[in-house]
mmCIF file of C-alpha atoms and ligand atoms in Angstrom:
data_model
loop_
_atom_site.group_PDB
_atom_site.id
_atom_site.type_symbol
_atom_site.label_atom_id
_atom_site.label_comp_id
_atom_site.label_asym_id
_atom_site.label_seq_id
_atom_site.Cartn_x
_atom_site.Cartn_y
_atom_site.Cartn_z
ATOM 1 C CA MET A 1 95.464 -26.570 -100.386
ATOM 2 C CA GLY A 2 92.210 -27.264 -98.518
ATOM 3 C CA GLU A 3 91.239 -23.630 -98.335
ATOM 4 C CA ARG A 4 91.534 -23.127 -102.043
ATOM 5 C CA VAL A 5 89.656 -26.356 -102.697
ATOM 6 C CA GLN A 6 86.682 -24.989 -100.780
ATOM 7 C CA LYS A 7 86.793 -21.707 -102.660
ATOM 8 C CA SER A 8 86.464 -23.397 -106.025
ATOM 9 C CA SER A 9 82.956 -24.507 -106.833
ATOM 10 C CA ALA A 10 82.179 -26.891 -109.673
ATOM 11 C CA ASP A 11 79.953 -24.214 -111.249
ATOM 12 C CA GLU A 12 83.077 -22.220 -111.992
ATOM 13 C CA TRP A 13 85.101 -25.001 -113.596
ATOM 14 C CA ASP A 14 85.695 -24.788 -117.325
ATOM 15 C CA GLN A 15 86.667 -28.444 -117.647
ATOM 16 C CA VAL A 16 87.263 -31.419 -115.421
ATOM 17 C CA TRP A 17 89.375 -34.383 -116.499
ATOM 18 C CA ILE A 18 88.315 -37.653 -114.869
ATOM 19 C CA GLY A 19 89.711 -41.173 -114.970
ATOM 20 C CA ALA A 20 93.346 -40.067 -114.983
ATOM 21 C CA HIS A 21 96.391 -41.181 -113.064
ATOM 22 C CA VAL A 22 98.068 -37.980 -111.959
ATOM 23 C CA ALA A 23 101.768 -37.595 -111.174
ATOM 24 C CA THR A 24 101.414 -34.344 -109.245
ATOM 25 C CA MET A 25 105.136 -34.139 -108.362
ATOM 26 C CA THR A 26 104.070 -32.667 -105.016
ATOM 27 C CA ASN A 27 105.448 -34.188 -101.824
ATOM 28 C CA ASN A 28 102.263 -35.985 -100.828
ATOM 29 C CA GLY A 29 104.067 -39.055 -99.521
ATOM 30 C CA SER A 30 103.739 -41.255 -102.590
ATOM 31 C CA ALA A 31 106.210 -41.719 -105.433
ATOM 32 C CA TYR A 32 105.788 -39.010 -108.068
ATOM 33 C CA GLY A 33 103.108 -37.527 -105.796
ATOM 34 C CA GLU A 34 100.794 -39.862 -107.643
ATOM 35 C CA LEU A 35 96.999 -39.975 -107.403
ATOM 36 C CA LYS A 36 95.303 -42.953 -109.054
ATOM 37 C CA SER A 37 91.876 -42.709 -110.718
ATOM 38 C CA ALA A 38 91.954 -39.022 -110.045
ATOM 39 C CA ALA A 39 90.393 -35.909 -111.517
ATOM 40 C CA VAL A 40 91.735 -32.436 -112.264
ATOM 41 C CA ALA A 41 89.483 -29.414 -112.696
ATOM 42 C CA ILE A 42 90.587 -26.327 -114.602
ATOM 43 C CA GLN A 43 89.256 -22.810 -114.309
ATOM 44 C CA ASP A 44 90.634 -20.275 -116.800
ATOM 45 C CA GLU A 45 94.349 -21.035 -116.944
ATOM 46 C CA ARG A 46 94.698 -22.485 -113.446
ATOM 47 C CA ILE A 47 94.183 -25.788 -111.677
ATOM 48 C CA ALA A 48 91.053 -25.251 -109.590
ATOM 49 C CA TRP A 49 90.526 -28.609 -107.954
ATOM 50 C CA LEU A 50 92.173 -31.993 -107.562
ATOM 51 C CA GLY A 51 90.533 -35.130 -106.150
ATOM 52 C CA SER A 52 89.057 -38.504 -106.970
ATOM 53 C CA THR A 53 87.038 -39.234 -110.080
ATOM 54 C CA ALA A 54 84.030 -40.181 -107.932
ATOM 55 C CA GLU A 55 84.093 -36.862 -106.058
ATOM 56 C CA ALA A 56 84.508 -34.934 -109.298
ATOM 57 C CA LEU A 57 81.466 -36.615 -110.807
ATOM 58 C CA ASP A 58 79.468 -35.832 -107.664
ATOM 59 C CA GLN A 59 80.417 -32.180 -107.826
ATOM 60 C CA ALA A 60 80.072 -31.818 -111.567
ATOM 61 C CA ALA A 61 76.622 -33.431 -111.474
ATOM 62 C CA ALA A 62 75.323 -30.197 -110.108
ATOM 63 C CA ALA A 63 77.118 -28.257 -112.797
ATOM 64 C CA ARG A 64 77.066 -28.807 -116.561
ATOM 65 C CA ARG A 65 78.042 -32.354 -117.445
ATOM 66 C CA ASP A 66 79.553 -31.122 -120.726
ATOM 67 C CA ILE A 67 82.612 -29.902 -118.872
ATOM 68 C CA VAL A 68 83.552 -33.494 -118.003
ATOM 69 C CA ARG A 69 86.345 -34.993 -120.124
ATOM 70 C CA ASP A 70 87.375 -38.623 -119.787
ATOM 71 C CA ALA A 71 91.142 -39.182 -119.714
ATOM 72 C CA GLN A 72 90.538 -42.933 -120.143
ATOM 73 C CA GLY A 73 93.342 -44.047 -117.878
ATOM 74 C CA LEU A 74 96.042 -41.809 -119.306
ATOM 75 C CA TRP A 75 98.706 -40.450 -116.994
ATOM 76 C CA ILE A 76 98.849 -36.688 -116.494
ATOM 77 C CA THR A 77 102.081 -34.963 -115.450
ATOM 78 C CA PRO A 78 102.944 -31.292 -115.202
ATOM 79 C CA GLY A 79 103.868 -29.979 -118.666
ATOM 80 C CA LEU A 80 107.572 -30.669 -119.109
ATOM 81 C CA ILE A 81 110.108 -27.859 -118.749
ATOM 82 C CA ASP A 82 113.355 -27.732 -120.733
ATOM 83 C CA CYS A 83 115.329 -25.316 -118.556
ATOM 84 C CA HIS A 84 118.568 -25.093 -120.598
ATOM 85 C CA THR A 85 118.639 -24.735 -124.381
ATOM 86 C CA HIS A 86 120.502 -22.823 -127.079
ATOM 87 C CA LEU A 87 117.591 -23.398 -129.424
ATOM 88 C CA VAL A 88 118.042 -20.401 -131.734
ATOM 89 C CA TYR A 89 121.123 -20.359 -133.967
ATOM 90 C CA GLY A 90 122.186 -20.183 -137.612
ATOM 91 C CA GLY A 91 123.431 -23.118 -139.687
ATOM 92 C CA ASN A 92 124.417 -26.403 -138.104
ATOM 93 C CA ARG A 93 127.580 -28.442 -137.545
ATOM 94 C CA VAL A 94 126.708 -31.602 -139.422
ATOM 95 C CA ALA A 95 129.684 -31.273 -141.798
ATOM 96 C CA GLU A 96 132.067 -31.196 -138.815
ATOM 97 C CA PHE A 97 130.311 -34.177 -137.299
ATOM 98 C CA GLU A 98 130.996 -36.117 -140.464
ATOM 99 C CA GLN A 99 134.593 -34.845 -140.868
ATOM 100 C CA ARG A 100 135.431 -35.920 -137.340
ATOM 101 C CA LEU A 101 134.036 -39.390 -137.898
ATOM 102 C CA CYS A 102 136.028 -39.590 -141.126
ATOM 103 C CA GLY A 103 139.221 -38.960 -139.181
ATOM 104 C CA ALA A 104 139.731 -35.167 -138.910
ATOM 105 C CA SER A 105 140.943 -33.943 -135.502
ATOM 106 C CA TYR A 106 139.284 -31.198 -133.459
ATOM 107 C CA GLU A 107 142.368 -29.093 -134.112
ATOM 108 C CA GLU A 108 142.128 -29.481 -137.882
ATOM 109 C CA ILE A 109 138.460 -28.580 -137.764
ATOM 110 C CA ALA A 110 139.122 -25.527 -135.582
ATOM 111 C CA ARG A 111 141.938 -24.410 -137.932
ATOM 112 C CA ALA A 112 139.525 -24.667 -140.842
ATOM 113 C CA GLY A 113 137.204 -22.233 -139.014
ATOM 114 C CA GLY A 114 134.946 -24.853 -137.460
ATOM 115 C CA GLY A 115 133.610 -25.165 -133.946
ATOM 116 C CA ILE A 116 131.612 -22.521 -132.145
ATOM 117 C CA GLN A 117 132.976 -19.706 -134.332
ATOM 118 C CA SER A 118 131.370 -21.298 -137.400
ATOM 119 C CA THR A 119 127.991 -21.126 -135.655
ATOM 120 C CA VAL A 120 128.700 -17.502 -134.724
ATOM 121 C CA ARG A 121 129.403 -16.660 -138.380
ATOM 122 C CA ALA A 122 126.248 -18.478 -139.560
ATOM 123 C CA THR A 123 124.161 -16.819 -136.831
ATOM 124 C CA ARG A 124 125.410 -13.325 -137.628
ATOM 125 C CA ALA A 125 124.657 -13.896 -141.319
ATOM 126 C CA ALA A 126 121.140 -15.253 -140.720
ATOM 127 C CA THR A 127 118.007 -13.113 -140.948
ATOM 128 C CA PHE A 128 115.311 -13.041 -138.274
ATOM 129 C CA SER A 129 113.086 -15.291 -140.371
ATOM 130 C CA GLN A 130 115.860 -17.797 -141.116
ATOM 131 C CA LEU A 131 116.641 -18.085 -137.407
ATOM 132 C CA HIS A 132 112.939 -18.305 -136.614
ATOM 133 C CA GLU A 133 112.257 -21.018 -139.167
ATOM 134 C CA SER A 134 115.042 -23.344 -138.025
ATOM 135 C CA ALA A 135 114.344 -22.816 -134.315
ATOM 136 C CA LEU A 136 110.640 -23.486 -134.875
ATOM 137 C CA ILE A 137 111.382 -27.014 -136.119
ATOM 138 C CA ARG A 138 113.345 -27.820 -132.963
ATOM 139 C CA LEU A 139 110.812 -26.164 -130.687
ATOM 140 C CA ARG A 140 107.939 -28.143 -132.238
ATOM 141 C CA ARG A 141 109.825 -31.375 -131.537
ATOM 142 C CA LEU A 142 110.172 -30.414 -127.885
ATOM 143 C CA MET A 143 106.517 -29.407 -127.701
ATOM 144 C CA ALA A 144 105.417 -32.715 -129.222
ATOM 145 C CA GLU A 145 106.986 -34.386 -126.181
ATOM 146 C CA GLY A 146 104.868 -32.480 -123.706
ATOM 147 C CA VAL A 147 107.108 -29.442 -123.183
ATOM 148 C CA THR A 148 105.141 -26.363 -122.096
ATOM 149 C CA THR A 149 108.021 -24.152 -120.884
ATOM 150 C CA VAL A 150 111.411 -23.730 -122.514
ATOM 151 C CA GLU A 151 114.400 -21.598 -121.660
ATOM 152 C CA ILE A 152 116.274 -20.207 -124.674
ATOM 153 C CA LYS A 153 119.748 -18.681 -124.471
ATOM 154 C CA SER A 154 121.360 -16.256 -126.877
ATOM 155 C CA GLY A 155 125.132 -16.514 -127.167
ATOM 156 C CA TYR A 156 125.881 -17.242 -130.823
ATOM 157 C CA GLY A 157 125.689 -13.607 -131.890
ATOM 158 C CA LEU A 158 128.428 -12.164 -129.669
ATOM 159 C CA GLU A 159 127.673 -8.690 -130.985
ATOM 160 C CA LEU A 160 124.782 -6.548 -129.824
ATOM 161 C CA ALA A 161 122.630 -6.650 -132.969
ATOM 162 C CA ALA A 162 122.942 -10.410 -133.414
ATOM 163 C CA GLU A 163 122.350 -11.157 -129.715
ATOM 164 C CA ARG A 164 119.254 -8.965 -129.845
ATOM 165 C CA ARG A 165 117.985 -10.823 -132.917
ATOM 166 C CA LEU A 166 118.357 -14.186 -131.156
ATOM 167 C CA LEU A 167 116.424 -12.953 -128.120
ATOM 168 C CA GLU A 168 113.750 -11.394 -130.328
ATOM 169 C CA VAL A 169 113.284 -14.713 -132.119
ATOM 170 C CA ALA A 170 112.964 -16.434 -128.726
ATOM 171 C CA ARG A 171 110.368 -13.893 -127.593
ATOM 172 C CA ASP A 172 108.416 -14.193 -130.827
ATOM 173 C CA LEU A 173 108.297 -17.997 -130.585
ATOM 174 C CA GLY A 174 106.806 -17.699 -127.099
ATOM 175 C CA GLU A 175 104.224 -15.177 -128.274
ATOM 176 C CA ARG A 176 103.083 -17.171 -131.293
ATOM 177 C CA LEU A 177 103.098 -20.721 -129.974
ATOM 178 C CA PRO A 178 101.338 -22.381 -127.023
ATOM 179 C CA VAL A 179 104.548 -22.631 -125.009
ATOM 180 C CA SER A 180 106.118 -20.345 -122.400
ATOM 181 C CA VAL A 181 109.606 -19.052 -123.217
ATOM 182 C CA ARG A 182 112.212 -17.718 -120.779
ATOM 183 C CA LYS A 183 114.939 -15.652 -122.414
ATOM 184 C CA THR A 184 118.537 -15.785 -121.209
ATOM 185 C CA PHE A 185 121.302 -13.450 -122.384
ATOM 186 C CA LEU A 186 124.352 -15.719 -122.593
ATOM 187 C CA GLY A 187 126.678 -12.769 -123.087
ATOM 188 C CA LEU A 188 129.830 -14.605 -122.058
ATOM 189 C CA HIS A 189 129.719 -17.704 -124.262
ATOM 190 C CA ALA A 190 132.855 -17.357 -126.403
ATOM 191 C CA LEU A 191 135.246 -14.548 -127.260
ATOM 192 C CA PRO A 192 134.481 -13.262 -130.769
ATOM 193 C CA PRO A 193 137.541 -12.960 -133.049
ATOM 194 C CA GLU A 194 137.292 -9.168 -133.334
ATOM 195 C CA PHE A 195 138.025 -8.917 -129.592
ATOM 196 C CA ALA A 196 140.850 -11.490 -129.576
ATOM 197 C CA ALA A 197 143.340 -8.799 -128.628
ATOM 198 C CA ASP A 198 141.134 -7.116 -126.026
ATOM 199 C CA ARG A 199 138.991 -9.543 -124.077
ATOM 200 C CA GLN A 200 138.424 -7.130 -121.193
ATOM 201 C CA GLU A 201 136.802 -4.653 -123.563
ATOM 202 C CA PHE A 202 134.430 -7.413 -124.750
ATOM 203 C CA VAL A 203 133.519 -8.358 -121.180
ATOM 204 C CA ASN A 204 132.967 -4.682 -120.320
ATOM 205 C CA ARG A 205 130.579 -4.240 -123.227
ATOM 206 C CA VAL A 206 128.631 -7.398 -122.440
ATOM 207 C CA CYS A 207 128.272 -6.483 -118.766
ATOM 208 C CA GLY A 208 127.630 -2.808 -119.444
ATOM 209 C CA PRO A 209 125.877 -1.305 -122.459
ATOM 210 C CA TRP A 210 124.828 -4.579 -124.132
ATOM 211 C CA LEU A 211 123.153 -6.014 -121.070
ATOM 212 C CA GLU A 212 121.517 -2.685 -120.216
ATOM 213 C CA THR A 213 120.167 -2.251 -123.754
ATOM 214 C CA LEU A 214 118.772 -5.764 -124.017
ATOM 215 C CA ALA A 215 117.288 -5.681 -120.520
ATOM 216 C CA ALA A 216 115.643 -2.305 -121.194
ATOM 217 C CA ALA A 217 114.038 -3.856 -124.300
ATOM 218 C CA GLY A 218 112.473 -6.550 -122.113
ATOM 219 C CA LEU A 219 114.517 -9.263 -123.778
ATOM 220 C CA VAL A 220 116.333 -10.625 -120.731
ATOM 221 C CA ASP A 221 114.869 -12.759 -117.944
ATOM 222 C CA ALA A 222 118.310 -13.927 -116.834
ATOM 223 C CA VAL A 223 122.003 -13.860 -117.778
ATOM 224 C CA ASP A 224 124.431 -16.723 -118.242
ATOM 225 C CA ALA A 225 128.178 -17.217 -118.636
ATOM 226 C CA PHE A 226 130.328 -20.141 -119.760
ATOM 227 C CA CYS A 227 132.809 -20.237 -116.877
ATOM 228 C CA GLU A 228 135.624 -22.545 -117.984
ATOM 229 C CA ASN A 229 139.327 -22.536 -118.847
ATOM 230 C CA ILE A 230 138.514 -22.425 -122.553
ATOM 231 C CA ALA A 231 135.874 -19.708 -122.107
ATOM 232 C CA PHE A 232 135.556 -17.096 -119.317
ATOM 233 C CA SER A 233 137.292 -16.843 -115.938
ATOM 234 C CA LEU A 234 135.746 -16.648 -112.493
ATOM 235 C CA GLU A 235 136.494 -12.903 -112.396
ATOM 236 C CA GLU A 236 134.871 -12.274 -115.774
ATOM 237 C CA THR A 237 131.844 -14.352 -114.796
ATOM 238 C CA ALA A 238 131.585 -12.457 -111.495
ATOM 239 C CA GLN A 239 131.535 -9.171 -113.411
ATOM 240 C CA LEU A 240 128.441 -10.336 -115.335
ATOM 241 C CA LEU A 241 126.715 -11.722 -112.227
ATOM 242 C CA GLU A 242 127.288 -8.433 -110.426
ATOM 243 C CA ALA A 243 125.924 -6.428 -113.352
ATOM 244 C CA ALA A 244 122.846 -8.686 -113.546
ATOM 245 C CA SER A 245 122.265 -8.401 -109.838
ATOM 246 C CA GLY A 246 122.411 -4.611 -110.115
ATOM 247 C CA LEU A 247 119.612 -4.752 -112.702
ATOM 248 C CA GLY A 248 117.566 -7.219 -110.654
ATOM 249 C CA LEU A 249 118.029 -9.994 -113.206
ATOM 250 C CA ALA A 250 118.334 -13.698 -112.420
ATOM 251 C CA ALA A 251 121.390 -15.712 -113.412
ATOM 252 C CA HIS A 252 122.579 -19.116 -114.562
ATOM 253 C CA VAL A 253 126.178 -20.290 -114.919
ATOM 254 C CA HIS A 254 127.691 -22.977 -117.168
ATOM 255 C CA ALA A 255 129.843 -24.493 -114.435
ATOM 256 C CA GLY A 256 132.189 -27.463 -114.148
ATOM 257 C CA GLN A 257 131.654 -28.954 -117.605
ATOM 258 C CA LEU A 258 135.334 -29.659 -118.258
ATOM 259 C CA SER A 259 137.073 -28.717 -114.989
ATOM 260 C CA ASP A 260 136.297 -27.448 -111.489
ATOM 261 C CA LEU A 261 137.235 -23.774 -111.320
ATOM 262 C CA GLY A 262 134.872 -23.099 -108.421
ATOM 263 C CA ALA A 263 132.127 -21.807 -110.695
ATOM 264 C CA ALA A 264 129.410 -23.557 -108.667
ATOM 265 C CA GLU A 265 130.555 -21.681 -105.548
ATOM 266 C CA LEU A 266 130.581 -18.421 -107.497
ATOM 267 C CA ALA A 267 127.066 -19.056 -108.861
ATOM 268 C CA SER A 268 125.879 -19.782 -105.315
ATOM 269 C CA LYS A 269 127.545 -16.674 -103.908
ATOM 270 C CA TRP A 270 125.545 -14.533 -106.340
ATOM 271 C CA GLY A 271 122.322 -16.448 -105.731
ATOM 272 C CA ALA A 272 122.164 -17.826 -109.268
ATOM 273 C CA LEU A 273 119.039 -19.850 -110.015
ATOM 274 C CA SER A 274 121.148 -22.666 -111.431
ATOM 275 C CA ALA A 275 124.631 -23.980 -112.076
ATOM 276 C CA ASP A 276 124.614 -26.177 -115.158
ATOM 277 C CA HIS A 277 126.672 -29.206 -116.341
ATOM 278 C CA LEU A 278 128.670 -29.911 -113.115
ATOM 279 C CA GLU A 279 130.612 -32.953 -114.304
ATOM 280 C CA TYR A 280 133.404 -31.469 -112.159
ATOM 281 C CA LEU A 281 132.080 -30.403 -108.763
ATOM 282 C CA SER A 282 133.509 -30.641 -105.242
ATOM 283 C CA ALA A 283 131.628 -31.436 -102.042
ATOM 284 C CA ALA A 284 132.163 -27.793 -101.018
ATOM 285 C CA GLY A 285 130.598 -26.695 -104.294
ATOM 286 C CA ALA A 286 127.572 -28.918 -103.709
ATOM 287 C CA ARG A 287 127.173 -27.596 -100.151
ATOM 288 C CA ALA A 288 127.376 -23.994 -101.378
ATOM 289 C CA MET A 289 124.659 -24.699 -103.941
ATOM 290 C CA ALA A 290 122.414 -26.306 -101.334
ATOM 291 C CA ALA A 291 122.820 -23.331 -98.997
ATOM 292 C CA ALA A 292 121.989 -20.861 -101.774
ATOM 293 C CA GLY A 293 119.106 -22.914 -103.218
ATOM 294 C CA THR A 294 120.930 -23.057 -106.557
ATOM 295 C CA VAL A 295 119.618 -25.882 -108.752
ATOM 296 C CA ALA A 296 122.006 -28.353 -110.424
ATOM 297 C CA VAL A 297 121.000 -28.606 -114.082
ATOM 298 C CA LEU A 298 122.341 -31.853 -115.554
ATOM 299 C CA LEU A 299 122.850 -32.114 -119.310
ATOM 300 C CA PRO A 300 123.386 -35.775 -120.158
ATOM 301 C CA THR A 301 122.966 -35.492 -123.941
ATOM 302 C CA ALA A 302 125.947 -33.087 -124.074
ATOM 303 C CA TYR A 303 127.943 -35.535 -121.942
ATOM 304 C CA PHE A 304 126.935 -38.286 -124.378
ATOM 305 C CA THR A 305 127.786 -36.289 -127.516
ATOM 306 C CA LEU A 306 131.206 -35.322 -126.147
ATOM 307 C CA ARG A 307 131.744 -38.936 -125.047
ATOM 308 C CA GLN A 308 132.763 -37.689 -121.611
ATOM 309 C CA THR A 309 133.658 -40.265 -119.006
ATOM 310 C CA THR A 310 133.321 -38.392 -115.700
ATOM 311 C CA PRO A 311 129.636 -38.037 -114.838
ATOM 312 C CA PRO A 312 128.397 -35.361 -112.421
ATOM 313 C CA PRO A 313 128.717 -36.437 -108.760
ATOM 314 C CA VAL A 314 125.048 -37.262 -108.303
ATOM 315 C CA GLY A 315 125.740 -38.853 -104.895
ATOM 316 C CA LEU A 316 127.247 -35.580 -103.632
ATOM 317 C CA LEU A 317 124.282 -33.620 -104.939
ATOM 318 C CA ARG A 318 121.853 -36.013 -103.266
ATOM 319 C CA ASP A 319 123.766 -35.945 -99.964
ATOM 320 C CA ALA A 320 123.810 -32.144 -99.965
ATOM 321 C CA ALA A 321 120.102 -32.075 -100.967
ATOM 322 C CA VAL A 322 120.750 -29.956 -104.052
ATOM 323 C CA PRO A 323 117.684 -30.033 -106.330
ATOM 324 C CA MET A 324 118.580 -31.624 -109.675
ATOM 325 C CA ALA A 325 117.067 -30.635 -113.007
ATOM 326 C CA VAL A 326 117.574 -32.253 -116.421
ATOM 327 C CA ALA A 327 117.619 -30.402 -119.747
ATOM 328 C CA THR A 328 118.554 -30.946 -123.399
ATOM 329 C CA ASP A 329 121.220 -28.210 -123.799
ATOM 330 C CA CYS A 330 119.895 -28.211 -127.394
ATOM 331 C CA ASN A 331 122.756 -26.667 -129.433
ATOM 332 C CA PRO A 332 124.455 -27.391 -132.763
ATOM 333 C CA GLY A 333 127.871 -28.346 -131.437
ATOM 334 C CA THR A 334 127.759 -30.431 -128.289
ATOM 335 C CA SER A 335 124.119 -31.486 -127.976
ATOM 336 C CA PRO A 336 122.154 -31.582 -131.223
ATOM 337 C CA CYS A 337 119.188 -32.890 -129.262
ATOM 338 C CA SER A 338 115.611 -31.678 -129.332
ATOM 339 C CA SER A 339 114.174 -34.503 -127.227
ATOM 340 C CA LEU A 340 113.735 -33.926 -123.514
ATOM 341 C CA LEU A 341 112.598 -37.540 -123.068
ATOM 342 C CA THR A 342 115.981 -38.644 -124.463
ATOM 343 C CA ALA A 343 117.720 -36.388 -121.934
ATOM 344 C CA MET A 344 115.630 -38.000 -119.171
ATOM 345 C CA ASN A 345 116.589 -41.469 -120.396
ATOM 346 C CA MET A 346 120.282 -40.541 -120.407
ATOM 347 C CA ALA A 347 120.039 -38.894 -116.987
ATOM 348 C CA CYS A 348 119.030 -42.347 -115.772
ATOM 349 C CA THR A 349 121.270 -44.562 -117.901
ATOM 350 C CA LEU A 350 124.424 -42.402 -117.859
ATOM 351 C CA PHE A 351 124.142 -40.478 -114.577
ATOM 352 C CA GLY A 352 122.173 -42.958 -112.447
ATOM 353 C CA LEU A 353 119.203 -40.774 -111.622
ATOM 354 C CA THR A 354 116.077 -42.654 -110.658
ATOM 355 C CA PRO A 355 113.161 -42.171 -113.078
ATOM 356 C CA GLU A 356 111.420 -40.137 -110.394
ATOM 357 C CA GLU A 357 114.472 -37.864 -110.034
ATOM 358 C CA ALA A 358 114.577 -37.469 -113.819
ATOM 359 C CA LEU A 359 110.892 -36.492 -113.943
ATOM 360 C CA ARG A 360 111.344 -34.073 -111.029
ATOM 361 C CA GLY A 361 114.260 -32.774 -113.093
ATOM 362 C CA THR A 362 111.996 -31.784 -115.968
ATOM 363 C CA THR A 363 109.048 -30.591 -113.861
ATOM 364 C CA CYS A 364 109.284 -29.118 -110.346
ATOM 365 C CA ASN A 365 113.080 -28.795 -110.208
ATOM 366 C CA ALA A 366 113.288 -27.382 -113.729
ATOM 367 C CA ALA A 367 110.664 -24.813 -112.689
ATOM 368 C CA ARG A 368 112.871 -23.886 -109.769
ATOM 369 C CA ALA A 369 115.890 -23.566 -112.072
ATOM 370 C CA LEU A 370 113.916 -20.864 -113.889
ATOM 371 C CA GLY A 371 112.467 -19.211 -110.794
ATOM 372 C CA LEU A 372 108.975 -20.382 -111.814
ATOM 373 C CA GLN A 373 108.308 -22.846 -108.980
ATOM 374 C CA ASP A 374 105.197 -21.002 -107.793
ATOM 375 C CA GLU A 375 103.664 -21.103 -111.276
ATOM 376 C CA VAL A 376 104.480 -24.389 -112.988
ATOM 377 C CA GLY A 377 106.122 -27.783 -112.492
ATOM 378 C CA LYS A 378 103.574 -29.320 -110.109
ATOM 379 C CA ILE A 379 99.938 -30.262 -110.303
ATOM 380 C CA ALA A 380 98.325 -28.480 -107.368
ATOM 381 C CA VAL A 381 95.452 -26.079 -106.848
ATOM 382 C CA GLY A 382 96.415 -22.576 -107.949
ATOM 383 C CA MET A 383 99.231 -23.692 -110.236
ATOM 384 C CA ARG A 384 99.026 -22.924 -113.948
ATOM 385 C CA ALA A 385 97.200 -25.577 -115.945
ATOM 386 C CA ASP A 386 100.188 -26.693 -118.015
ATOM 387 C CA LEU A 387 99.711 -30.454 -118.344
ATOM 388 C CA ALA A 388 101.031 -33.336 -120.405
ATOM 389 C CA PHE A 389 98.912 -36.459 -121.045
ATOM 390 C CA TRP A 390 100.733 -39.748 -121.566
ATOM 391 C CA ARG A 391 99.780 -43.199 -122.881
ATOM 392 C CA ILE A 392 101.957 -45.097 -120.401
ATOM 393 C CA GLU A 393 101.539 -47.721 -117.706
ATOM 394 C CA ARG A 394 103.636 -45.927 -115.117
ATOM 395 C CA PRO A 395 105.682 -42.714 -114.957
ATOM 396 C CA ALA A 396 109.050 -44.505 -115.247
ATOM 397 C CA GLU A 397 108.073 -45.325 -118.831
ATOM 398 C CA LEU A 398 108.858 -41.695 -119.731
ATOM 399 C CA CYS A 399 112.533 -42.483 -119.049
ATOM 400 C CA TYR A 400 112.506 -46.029 -120.373
ATOM 401 C CA GLY A 401 111.862 -45.738 -124.083
ATOM 402 C CA LEU A 402 114.545 -44.534 -126.468
ATOM 403 C CA GLY A 403 112.979 -42.729 -129.389
ATOM 404 C CA ALA A 404 109.493 -43.395 -128.071
ATOM 405 C CA ASN A 405 107.072 -40.551 -127.645
ATOM 406 C CA PRO A 406 104.036 -41.626 -125.608
ATOM 407 C CA CYS A 407 102.647 -38.078 -125.386
ATOM 408 C CA ALA A 408 98.891 -38.202 -126.035
ATOM 409 C CA GLY A 409 98.107 -34.516 -125.578
ATOM 410 C CA VAL A 410 99.260 -31.231 -124.078
ATOM 411 C CA MET A 411 97.484 -28.422 -122.252
ATOM 412 C CA HIS A 412 99.096 -24.979 -122.021
ATOM 413 C CA ARG A 413 97.509 -22.306 -119.825
ATOM 414 C CA GLY A 414 94.289 -24.308 -119.583
ATOM 415 C CA ARG A 415 93.944 -24.866 -123.322
ATOM 416 C CA MET A 416 94.444 -28.196 -125.057
ATOM 417 C CA ARG A 417 96.747 -28.037 -128.078
ATOM 418 C CA GLY A 418 94.355 -30.098 -130.176
ATOM 419 C CA GLU A 419 92.634 -33.356 -129.273
ATOM 420 C CA LEU A 420 94.079 -36.327 -127.431
ATOM 421 C CA ASN A 421 95.744 -38.772 -129.780
HETATM 422 ZN ZN1 ZN B 1 124.580 -24.828 -122.558
#
């Protein structure tokens, strides 16, 4: 870092924030990588300098003083990263939610055409602008909590045109709003009814022409599969991972949500960026992930919504030194949640993560889960200036409040989204 510090001169800074407490999330020996009464200088869209407020004032004295901004004791963290969402979909499942609580069984609801297939029908029927409008509301809620990068999966179209529309909406949201979007083709999410009699043909299309078409259109950063007894097998998942690897695409796998099929090992074997859920994971699975550098993405709001009782084996993940990320899994069925701070709270209260682990889970480890660890997720010289400003006493407060949003401001690519509040 020293070398780059010397290269940056205060004359070149566009802005310097003084009087901040900075949770850098780097491994500088202190909790949260924290720097008290610190200053952060920004040049274009990058972090150009990091040091004490006194030093910054010294340096900036020679430059224009109008670049100095006073953070007035706010905490600054890396902009938060929600690395697992199904943010774009048609309709919602609120009627089912109510029916279930009024006594209907899952089976009755499924027989009446409910569940994931009802979201598929609503998604196929929705126009681009209808999908865009509803996703925008959820995305704005995430952004209001300091989110600067979000991963968005397709997977409710299950036919080429509808999958393409979902990914186009995701791309458009990232182009229009001050937030970075990563697009994931969740081709193997559920088997659509028209392929009920020929699942292999569906898998072949997803892994062949559909993936190739969507990737050629620049709509796919990574692929994903729901590997589970009620969804797709290890063999079917492997077919998609192999196809993605052939096209040079990254991968994620929904693994071990309801049972341990060995999906974490499979994800690791193919070098997937992440294996997600992991309520059911063996020590061998955790070791395989550690060896491959595959991140464990924990989704506590889905666990909460499904009222599951077996949490992910966090002790195993810690012992194996698997990096843990935390995300919302925002989706209409099992996690109608557009609050990453709530997911961080539940990662602590339900899964036993420490607040520091939860914040690493939505910053540096979430960046790693998206392959973006050299760009975002830490506050260090050369990293992108994606920052969140918080009116809190200490970083653990981000995990402590339920329904609280202490976000005072957000910077994306070196630009503030409005003034501090
Ligand atoms: Zn998911």
